[in-house]
Tab-separated table of C-alpha atoms and ligand atoms in Angstrom:
chain	number	residue	atom	x	y	z
A	119	MET	CA	87.885	109.145	115.032
A	120	PRO	CA	86.125	110.745	112.414
A	121	LEU	CA	87.960	113.556	109.907
A	122	GLY	CA	91.214	111.297	110.291
A	123	PHE	CA	92.134	113.381	113.414
A	124	ALA	CA	93.983	110.452	115.218
A	125	ARG	CA	94.353	112.941	118.812
A	126	LEU	CA	92.355	115.836	120.121
A	127	GLY	CA	93.444	117.789	123.127
A	128	VAL	CA	92.199	121.394	124.909
A	129	ALA	CA	94.869	124.097	125.730
A	130	SER	CA	94.298	127.521	127.455
A	131	SER	CA	94.534	130.207	125.461
A	132	HIS	CA	96.895	131.915	128.201
A	133	PRO	CA	100.432	132.080	127.324
A	134	VAL	CA	102.270	128.920	126.482
A	135	GLU	CA	104.796	127.328	128.867
A	136	HIS	CA	108.335	127.555	128.122
A	137	ALA	CA	107.910	130.653	126.589
A	138	ASP	CA	111.366	131.719	128.119
A	139	VAL	CA	112.634	128.601	126.234
A	140	PHE	CA	111.405	129.997	122.733
A	141	ARG	CA	113.004	133.784	123.908
A	142	GLU	CA	116.732	132.012	124.501
A	143	TRP	CA	116.411	130.535	121.408
A	144	LEU	CA	115.826	133.430	119.679
A	145	ALA	CA	118.636	135.387	121.330
A	146	GLN	CA	121.050	132.837	120.891
A	147	ASP	CA	120.135	133.262	116.587
A	148	TYR	CA	118.990	129.391	116.488
A	149	HIS	CA	116.619	130.539	114.185
A	150	ALA	CA	119.084	131.547	111.439
A	151	GLN	CA	117.821	133.279	108.318
A	152	MET	CA	114.357	132.757	109.566
A	153	SER	CA	113.683	136.235	110.448
A	154	TYR	CA	109.646	135.684	110.603
A	155	MET	CA	110.330	133.725	114.103
A	156	ALA	CA	111.292	136.693	115.506
A	157	ARG	CA	108.167	138.872	114.562
A	158	ASN	CA	105.265	138.477	116.406
A	159	VAL	CA	106.660	136.873	119.331
A	160	LYS	CA	104.035	138.198	121.840
A	161	LYS	CA	101.094	136.232	119.613
A	162	ARG	CA	103.026	133.366	119.419
A	163	LEU	CA	103.420	132.544	123.260
A	164	CYS	CA	99.667	133.572	123.653
A	165	PRO	CA	96.667	132.350	121.359
A	166	ALA	CA	94.380	135.028	123.354
A	167	GLN	CA	97.026	137.653	121.827
A	168	LEU	CA	96.294	136.290	118.295
A	169	VAL	CA	92.787	136.018	118.388
A	170	GLU	CA	90.270	138.510	119.952
A	171	GLY	CA	87.852	136.599	122.578
A	172	ALA	CA	90.013	133.466	122.747
A	173	ARG	CA	89.064	131.366	125.416
A	174	SER	CA	90.681	127.731	124.236
A	175	VAL	CA	92.424	125.796	121.689
A	176	LEU	CA	91.640	122.402	120.235
A	177	CYS	CA	94.907	121.310	119.475
A	178	LEU	CA	94.987	118.151	117.046
A	179	ALA	CA	96.977	115.350	115.279
A	180	ILE	CA	97.379	113.787	112.192
A	181	SER	CA	99.719	110.962	111.226
A	182	TYR	CA	102.078	110.669	108.308
A	183	ALA	CA	103.626	107.657	109.670
A	184	PRO	CA	105.244	105.643	106.363
A	185	GLY	CA	103.796	101.988	107.551
A	186	GLY	CA	105.440	98.885	106.774
A	187	GLU	CA	108.824	98.354	106.638
A	188	GLU	CA	109.811	102.117	106.938
A	189	THR	CA	108.891	102.294	110.261
A	190	GLY	CA	111.999	100.565	111.560
A	191	PRO	CA	115.278	102.087	111.861
A	192	THR	CA	115.797	103.122	108.526
A	193	PRO	CA	119.159	104.861	107.720
A	194	SER	CA	118.674	107.577	104.977
A	195	HIS	CA	122.440	108.444	105.134
A	196	PRO	CA	124.892	107.544	103.286
A	197	PRO	CA	123.558	107.365	99.870
A	198	ALA	CA	123.340	104.027	98.377
A	199	ASP	CA	122.237	105.340	95.016
A	200	ALA	CA	122.607	108.707	93.082
A	201	ARG	CA	118.944	109.251	94.008
A	202	ALA	CA	117.180	112.157	95.777
A	203	PHE	CA	115.471	112.013	99.200
A	204	VAL	CA	112.667	113.807	100.608
A	205	ALA	CA	111.505	113.993	104.039
A	206	ARG	CA	108.453	111.869	104.568
A	207	TYR	CA	105.930	114.954	105.352
A	208	ALA	CA	106.599	116.150	101.928
A	209	ARG	CA	106.112	113.385	99.763
A	210	GLY	CA	102.279	113.908	99.509
A	211	ARG	CA	100.119	116.858	98.941
A	212	ASP	CA	100.221	119.850	100.627
A	213	TYR	CA	99.656	119.253	104.266
A	214	HIS	CA	98.391	122.900	105.308
A	215	ARG	CA	95.646	122.482	102.745
A	216	ILE	CA	94.337	119.028	103.885
A	217	LEU	CA	94.674	119.821	107.577
A	218	LYS	CA	93.144	122.940	107.218
A	219	SER	CA	89.769	121.752	105.377
A	220	ARG	CA	89.453	119.081	108.038
A	221	CYS	CA	89.758	121.809	110.537
A	222	TYR	CA	87.054	123.509	108.846
A	223	ALA	CA	84.745	120.337	108.762
A	224	LEU	CA	85.170	119.760	111.999
A	225	MET	CA	84.392	123.420	112.724
A	226	ASP	CA	81.020	123.280	110.873
A	227	ARG	CA	80.295	119.777	113.148
A	228	ILE	CA	80.777	121.863	116.239
A	229	ARG	CA	78.772	124.763	114.710
A	230	SER	CA	75.670	122.595	114.193
A	231	VAL	CA	75.330	121.733	118.093
A	232	GLU	CA	76.844	124.983	119.596
A	233	PRO	CA	75.663	127.751	117.350
A	234	THR	CA	77.731	130.383	119.640
A	235	PHE	CA	80.674	128.682	118.578
A	236	ARG	CA	83.426	131.224	116.536
A	237	GLY	CA	86.962	129.908	115.826
A	238	ARG	CA	89.720	130.306	113.696
A	239	ALA	CA	92.015	127.293	112.189
A	240	PHE	CA	95.463	127.385	111.967
A	241	VAL	CA	98.166	125.064	110.262
A	242	ASP	CA	101.660	126.789	110.532
A	243	SER	CA	99.729	129.829	108.717
A	244	ALA	CA	100.203	132.361	111.767
A	245	PRO	CA	102.655	132.814	114.751
A	246	VAL	CA	101.368	129.961	116.731
A	247	ALA	CA	103.626	127.762	118.927
A	248	GLU	CA	102.198	124.561	117.968
A	249	ARG	CA	103.898	122.040	120.046
A	250	SER	CA	103.835	123.717	122.975
A	251	LEU	CA	99.828	123.729	122.534
A	252	ALA	CA	100.035	120.092	121.889
A	253	ALA	CA	102.196	119.297	124.403
A	254	ALA	CA	100.147	121.296	127.010
A	255	ALA	CA	96.875	119.826	125.550
A	256	GLY	CA	98.368	116.381	126.476
A	257	LEU	CA	98.647	114.904	122.926
A	258	GLY	CA	102.234	113.920	123.787
A	259	TRP	CA	105.538	115.188	124.666
A	260	ILE	CA	108.158	117.099	123.592
A	261	GLY	CA	111.233	114.603	122.524
A	262	ARG	CA	114.991	115.210	122.892
A	263	ASN	CA	114.933	115.326	118.838
A	264	GLY	CA	112.378	118.437	119.509
A	265	CYS	CA	108.949	116.670	118.247
A	266	LEU	CA	106.220	116.195	119.559
A	267	ILE	CA	105.682	112.600	120.478
A	268	ALA	CA	102.353	110.914	120.460
A	269	PRO	CA	102.478	107.765	122.665
A	270	GLY	CA	101.394	104.889	120.217
A	271	LEU	CA	101.829	106.832	117.157
A	272	GLY	CA	105.319	108.329	117.383
A	273	SER	CA	106.429	112.056	115.784
A	274	TYR	CA	105.671	111.317	112.140
A	275	VAL	CA	102.231	113.570	113.389
A	276	LEU	CA	101.451	116.954	112.022
A	277	LEU	CA	99.793	119.503	114.204
A	278	CYS	CA	97.155	122.389	113.883
A	279	GLU	CA	94.721	124.319	116.264
A	280	ILE	CA	91.295	125.774	116.296
A	281	VAL	CA	91.737	128.828	118.359
A	282	SER	CA	87.930	129.050	119.779
A	283	ASN	CA	85.573	131.309	122.108
A	284	LEU	CA	84.484	128.070	123.707
A	285	ASP	CA	85.269	127.780	127.474
A	286	LEU	CA	86.764	124.302	127.796
A	287	PRO	CA	88.378	123.034	130.534
A	288	PRO	CA	92.087	122.517	129.196
A	289	ASP	CA	93.242	118.850	129.405
A	290	ALA	CA	96.710	117.951	131.163
A	291	PRO	CA	100.019	117.385	129.651
A	292	LEU	CA	101.131	113.941	129.964
A	293	GLU	CA	103.756	112.429	132.135
A	294	GLY	CA	106.794	111.110	131.235
A	295	GLY	CA	109.251	111.835	127.955
A	296	CYS	CA	112.436	110.679	126.701
A	297	GLU	CA	114.555	109.842	129.177
A	298	GLY	CA	117.650	107.503	128.846
A	299	CYS	CA	117.783	107.720	125.343
A	300	ASN	CA	119.559	109.984	122.959
A	301	ALA	CA	119.677	107.872	120.039
A	302	CYS	CA	118.099	111.463	118.292
A	303	VAL	CA	121.223	113.352	119.132
A	304	ARG	CA	123.737	110.889	118.286
A	305	ALA	CA	121.889	110.206	114.834
A	306	CYS	CA	122.017	113.582	113.415
A	307	PRO	CA	124.453	114.034	111.074
A	308	THR	CA	125.307	117.346	111.366
A	309	GLY	CA	124.891	117.752	115.167
A	310	ALA	CA	121.848	120.106	115.342
A	311	LEU	CA	120.185	118.926	118.201
A	312	LEU	CA	121.283	120.502	121.706
A	313	GLY	CA	119.656	117.922	123.886
A	314	GLY	CA	116.384	118.988	125.785
A	315	GLY	CA	114.615	119.143	123.033
A	316	LEU	CA	116.064	122.503	121.125
A	317	VAL	CA	117.569	122.284	117.626
A	318	ASP	CA	119.923	124.750	116.073
A	319	ALA	CA	118.693	125.513	112.880
A	320	ARG	CA	121.912	126.771	111.745
A	321	ARG	CA	123.180	123.374	111.665
A	322	CYS	CA	119.806	121.506	110.518
A	323	VAL	CA	119.662	119.433	107.769
A	324	SER	CA	115.789	120.082	107.592
A	325	TYR	CA	116.755	123.911	107.920
A	326	LEU	CA	119.569	124.049	105.147
A	327	THR	CA	117.860	122.073	102.340
A	328	ILE	CA	114.222	124.060	102.959
A	329	GLU	CA	114.664	127.572	104.566
A	330	HIS	CA	118.125	128.485	103.876
A	331	ARG	CA	119.080	130.515	100.911
A	332	GLY	CA	122.809	130.763	99.819
A	333	SER	CA	125.693	128.830	99.994
A	334	ILE	CA	125.917	125.970	102.461
A	335	CYS	CA	128.679	125.793	104.668
A	336	THR	CA	130.942	123.689	103.411
A	337	ASP	CA	131.447	121.497	106.827
A	338	LEU	CA	127.895	120.740	106.912
A	339	ARG	CA	127.531	119.730	103.627
A	340	ARG	CA	128.699	115.998	104.081
A	341	GLY	CA	125.661	115.953	106.519
A	342	LEU	CA	123.141	116.321	104.060
A	343	GLY	CA	123.606	112.824	102.633
A	344	HIS	CA	121.395	112.195	99.748
A	345	ARG	CA	118.978	114.664	101.153
A	346	VAL	CA	117.422	117.246	98.967
A	347	PHE	CA	114.308	118.518	101.021
A	348	GLY	CA	113.854	117.776	104.739
A	349	CYS	CA	115.649	115.341	106.835
A	350	ASP	CA	113.938	112.625	109.181
A	351	ARG	CA	117.105	111.236	110.976
A	352	CYS	CA	116.004	112.219	114.123
A	353	GLN	CA	112.850	110.931	113.466
A	354	GLU	CA	114.276	107.332	112.298
A	355	ALA	CA	116.339	106.933	114.941
A	356	CYS	CA	113.651	107.411	117.827
A	357	PRO	CA	112.253	104.042	118.813
A	358	HIS	CA	108.520	105.615	119.700
A	359	ASN	CA	108.479	105.477	115.698
A	360	HIS	CA	109.355	101.941	115.180
A	361	CYS	CA	106.489	99.631	114.619
A	362	VAL	CA	103.395	102.175	114.569
A	363	PRO	CA	100.480	102.109	112.415
A	364	ALA	CA	100.600	103.865	109.242
A	365	GLY	CA	99.217	107.255	108.857
A	366	ASP	CA	96.492	109.100	106.943
A	367	PRO	CA	96.524	107.343	103.168
A	368	GLU	CA	95.462	111.168	102.360
A	369	LEU	CA	98.731	112.286	103.688
A	370	THR	CA	101.028	109.194	102.931
A	371	ALA	CA	99.866	108.887	99.471
A	372	LEU	CA	102.827	109.088	97.310
A	373	ARG	CA	102.692	112.626	94.539
A	374	THR	CA	106.169	114.219	94.378
A	375	PRO	CA	108.201	112.855	91.587
A	376	LEU	CA	111.169	114.247	93.409
A	377	HIS	CA	111.393	111.688	95.968
A	378	ASP	CA	113.952	108.800	94.694
A	379	LEU	CA	114.214	110.720	91.365
A	380	PRO	CA	117.941	110.120	90.146
A	381	LEU	CA	119.831	113.229	91.040
A	382	ALA	CA	121.366	113.524	87.187
A	383	GLU	CA	117.551	114.366	86.173
A	384	LEU	CA	117.210	116.592	88.962
A	385	LEU	CA	120.394	118.707	88.465
A	386	ASP	CA	119.062	119.301	84.601
A	387	TRP	CA	115.412	120.254	85.969
A	388	THR	CA	114.909	123.860	84.436
A	389	GLU	CA	112.506	126.247	86.033
A	390	THR	CA	109.486	125.199	84.691
A	391	ASP	CA	110.120	121.653	85.498
A	392	TRP	CA	110.626	122.494	89.034
A	393	ASP	CA	107.295	124.906	88.664
A	394	GLN	CA	105.138	121.993	87.477
A	395	ALA	CA	106.494	119.440	89.743
A	396	THR	CA	106.072	121.248	92.792
A	397	ARG	CA	102.453	122.623	92.346
A	398	GLY	CA	100.379	121.893	95.761
A	399	SER	CA	103.283	120.124	97.296
A	400	PRO	CA	105.233	121.059	100.290
A	401	ILE	CA	108.143	120.972	98.582
A	402	ARG	CA	107.572	124.555	96.591
A	403	ARG	CA	108.878	126.153	99.793
A	404	ALA	CA	112.743	125.417	98.527
A	405	LYS	CA	113.197	127.180	95.541
A	406	TYR	CA	114.100	126.529	92.429
A	407	HIS	CA	118.066	127.227	93.052
A	408	ALA	CA	118.006	125.909	96.429
A	409	LEU	CA	116.982	122.683	95.184
A	410	LEU	CA	119.515	122.583	92.508
A	411	ARG	CA	121.900	123.311	95.222
A	412	ASN	CA	120.882	120.692	97.512
A	413	ALA	CA	121.163	118.270	94.440
A	414	ALA	CA	124.612	119.047	93.534
A	415	VAL	CA	125.523	118.730	97.384
A	416	ALA	CA	123.759	115.782	97.393
A	417	SER	CA	125.744	114.463	93.746
A	418	GLY	CA	128.781	115.362	95.906
A	419	ASN	CA	128.070	113.029	98.846
A	420	TYR	CA	127.505	110.437	96.503
A	421	LEU	CA	130.457	110.822	94.132
A	422	ALA	CA	132.609	110.808	97.384
A	423	GLN	CA	131.690	107.322	98.168
A	424	THR	CA	130.605	105.330	94.844
A	425	THR	CA	132.538	102.869	92.709
A	426	ASN	CA	129.849	103.027	90.360
A	427	THR	CA	131.536	104.163	87.249
A	428	GLN	CA	128.132	104.688	85.267
A	429	GLN	CA	126.120	106.934	87.777
A	430	THR	CA	129.467	108.934	88.037
A	431	LEU	CA	129.662	109.460	84.244
A	432	GLU	CA	125.934	110.766	84.460
A	433	LEU	CA	126.824	113.236	87.237
A	434	ILE	CA	129.604	114.754	85.715
A	435	PRO	CA	127.845	116.770	82.737
A	436	PRO	CA	125.065	118.347	84.805
A	437	LEU	CA	127.236	119.433	87.581
A	438	THR	CA	129.601	120.715	85.093
A	439	ARG	CA	126.866	123.173	83.584
A	440	LEU	CA	125.869	124.067	86.566
A	441	THR	CA	129.281	125.441	87.741
A	442	ASP	CA	128.228	128.441	85.358
A	443	ILE	CA	124.919	128.937	86.880
A	444	GLY	CA	125.465	131.469	89.758
A	445	PRO	CA	123.454	130.497	92.890
A	446	CYS	CA	124.734	126.504	92.846
A	447	GLN	CA	128.224	127.367	91.514
A	448	ALA	CA	130.349	126.712	94.809
A	449	GLU	CA	128.353	123.562	95.501
A	450	ALA	CA	128.679	122.317	91.778
A	451	ARG	CA	132.221	122.829	91.938
A	452	TRP	CA	132.589	121.462	95.377
A	453	ALA	CA	130.519	117.955	93.960
A	454	LEU	CA	132.941	117.569	91.238
A	455	GLY	CA	135.871	117.897	93.515
A	456	GLN	CA	134.365	114.938	95.330
A	457	ALA	CA	134.873	112.650	92.635
A	458	PRO	CA	138.157	110.730	93.110
A	459	SER	CA	139.189	110.991	89.736
A	460	HIS	CA	138.091	114.528	88.741
A	461	PRO	CA	140.836	116.849	88.143
B	24	B12	C1	110.225	126.610	112.376
B	24	B12	C2	110.121	125.592	112.123
B	24	B12	C3	111.041	124.391	111.740
B	24	B12	C4	112.490	124.986	111.863
B	24	B12	C5	113.079	124.775	113.449
B	24	B12	C6	112.764	123.432	114.082
B	24	B12	C7	112.771	123.882	115.379
B	24	B12	N1	113.088	122.574	116.258
B	24	B12	O1	112.715	124.910	116.271
B	24	B12	C8	113.202	123.628	110.698
B	24	B12	C9	113.071	124.093	109.639
B	24	B12	C10	114.714	123.126	111.061
B	24	B12	C11	111.990	122.618	111.032
B	24	B12	C12	112.416	120.946	110.489
B	24	B12	C13	111.325	120.403	110.877
B	24	B12	N2	109.829	120.815	111.121
B	24	B12	CO1	109.279	122.309	111.658
B	24	B12	N3	108.547	123.893	112.184
B	24	B12	C14	108.892	125.074	112.526
B	24	B12	C15	107.634	126.007	113.243
B	24	B12	C16	107.172	126.697	112.139
B	24	B12	C17	108.049	126.744	114.131
B	24	B12	C18	108.768	126.303	115.602
B	24	B12	C19	109.081	126.680	116.518
B	24	B12	O2	108.597	127.780	117.283
B	24	B12	N4	110.791	126.511	116.956
B	24	B12	C20	111.146	127.301	118.119
B	24	B12	C21	111.209	126.452	119.167
B	24	B12	C22	112.052	126.918	120.325
B	24	B12	O3	110.157	125.849	119.514
B	24	B12	P1	109.346	124.775	119.656
B	24	B12	O4	110.038	123.522	118.675
B	24	B12	O5	108.442	124.450	119.410
B	24	B12	O6	109.877	124.022	121.119
B	24	B12	C23	109.078	124.250	122.428
B	24	B12	C24	108.719	123.426	122.831
B	24	B12	O7	109.437	122.232	123.014
B	24	B12	C25	107.983	123.986	124.549
B	24	B12	N5	108.575	122.727	125.597
B	24	B12	C26	109.298	122.084	125.781
B	24	B12	N6	108.939	121.128	126.681
B	24	B12	C27	107.833	121.426	127.053
B	24	B12	C28	106.863	120.822	127.947
B	24	B12	C29	105.288	121.102	128.060
B	24	B12	C30	104.528	120.552	129.358
B	24	B12	C31	105.192	121.864	126.959
B	24	B12	C32	103.671	122.852	127.089
B	24	B12	C33	106.010	122.803	126.301
B	24	B12	C34	107.205	122.246	126.326
B	24	B12	O8	109.588	124.804	124.635
B	24	B12	C35	109.715	125.352	123.297
B	24	B12	C36	110.054	126.779	123.223
B	24	B12	O9	108.768	127.341	123.213
B	24	B12	C37	106.801	124.615	113.261
B	24	B12	C38	105.206	125.562	113.365
B	24	B12	C39	104.522	126.302	114.217
B	24	B12	N7	103.967	126.856	114.140
B	24	B12	O10	104.966	125.806	115.655
B	24	B12	C40	107.183	123.630	112.307
B	24	B12	C41	106.953	122.354	112.950
B	24	B12	C42	107.809	122.459	114.580
B	24	B12	N8	107.531	121.430	112.177
B	24	B12	C43	106.986	119.992	111.749
B	24	B12	C44	107.809	119.239	110.822
B	24	B12	C45	107.332	118.115	110.465
B	24	B12	C46	109.166	119.417	111.082
B	24	B12	C47	110.440	118.323	110.086
B	24	B12	C48	110.057	116.913	110.754
B	24	B12	C49	110.221	118.511	109.179
B	24	B12	C50	111.200	117.369	108.151
B	24	B12	N9	110.992	116.395	108.152
B	24	B12	O11	112.241	118.107	107.361
B	24	B12	C51	111.832	119.185	110.878
B	24	B12	C52	112.172	118.455	112.303
B	24	B12	C53	113.054	118.954	112.685
B	24	B12	C54	113.232	119.140	114.210
B	24	B12	N10	113.822	118.071	115.039
B	24	B12	O12	112.776	119.771	115.131
B	24	B12	C55	105.719	119.964	112.734
B	24	B12	C56	106.339	118.968	114.006
B	24	B12	C57	105.243	118.152	114.447
B	24	B12	C58	105.755	117.328	115.462
B	24	B12	N11	105.473	116.003	115.799
B	24	B12	O13	106.571	117.873	116.288
B	24	B12	C59	105.270	121.329	113.290
B	24	B12	C60	104.947	121.762	114.142
B	24	B12	C61	104.563	121.608	112.008
B	24	B12	C62	103.232	121.337	111.850
B	24	B12	N12	102.332	122.139	111.621
B	24	B12	O14	102.827	119.910	111.834
B	24	B12	N13	110.777	122.905	111.335
């Protein structure tokens, strides 16, 4: 398909299905500190309320599947080496920019054949229920891991939409789903998947490493493994992600120096290092101190299970320094306490 979109479908601009589920998710506080999720709920659940004159929503998906051996059920936990793990969607250039510019190119093409066309493109850039719209447009179904799973592509797909004034007939949702398989629910290291496709963000490693500010609750730290930004565990475990074709080269090209970086180096980053390394990357969403906090937890998890004296010795000095820095003190102390021989 031109412009690299792997799937396209049309949803209606009327209120989305399962709006009651979304409201219940909020009522249960599953959104944790993400207070923006509780704002503009009416607009989020109805594209016609978000964009005046909206008649249809073009829903699009682009794959970022890693391809090759990485599409197997690769475990990213426990850490085998003292190196940082970054979720796959965040290893390249910021996907918001890539997807939006392709939407603009598509909008130009539509306008060239239909001059009355008006539209607005969204990539998680406004309150839009992206998964619900994609499911309604027949791009895939909502898996037990909460992700939209596109048949033949799996769940390593990113979503975007063009809310338009065109009167297009909506596509039908797909039949079927994840019945019988609970691999993602079993694999989640913190028990964040509630079954039925809902996620308790308060326990989700993706949330804890990216969105959460402040200290990470002690009983959830072990679940982070060596993940310092995001988590793919529920996607790695999903059989629909095994042996899928490699995704779009612009999304899969490795750009961040953070993935696989020795944790000892990351613990030594200054704010300037963080600023330079995260420009144009989704990783910038986790602020400097949050990234150091995550690195401290990942180091603690490594120290708890290693017999490698060399790597242990490299982690102790930067962790000791962090015990003096306000926002990461608790995690740094905890991490040092995980080293069997450390006082
Ligand atoms: C908040 C958020 C998070 C939070 C909360 C996640 C969650 N599951 O709610 C946190 C920080 C934890 C997170 C993590 C991740 N996220 Co996020 N996130 C979002 C965001 C901004 C809102 C999601 C939301 O509304 N959650 C609330 C719940 C209740 O809504 P929901 O998940 O959409 O579920 C609805 C549907 O399932 C619907 N439904 C259920 N069955 C059916 C059936 C039919 C027929 C229909 C029509 C609807 C329907 O009912 C639910 C309620 O409305 C979206 C972007 C957006 N604007 O939508 C990205 C988004 C969901 N995230 C995305 C990604 C990539 C991730 C991660 C994989 C990143 C990572 N590797 O760390 C993880 C995956 C975690 C997981 N298992 O969900 C992608 C998902 C793509 C996909 N294939 O699904 C999105 C769509 C961004 C994008 N533009 O591509 N995320």
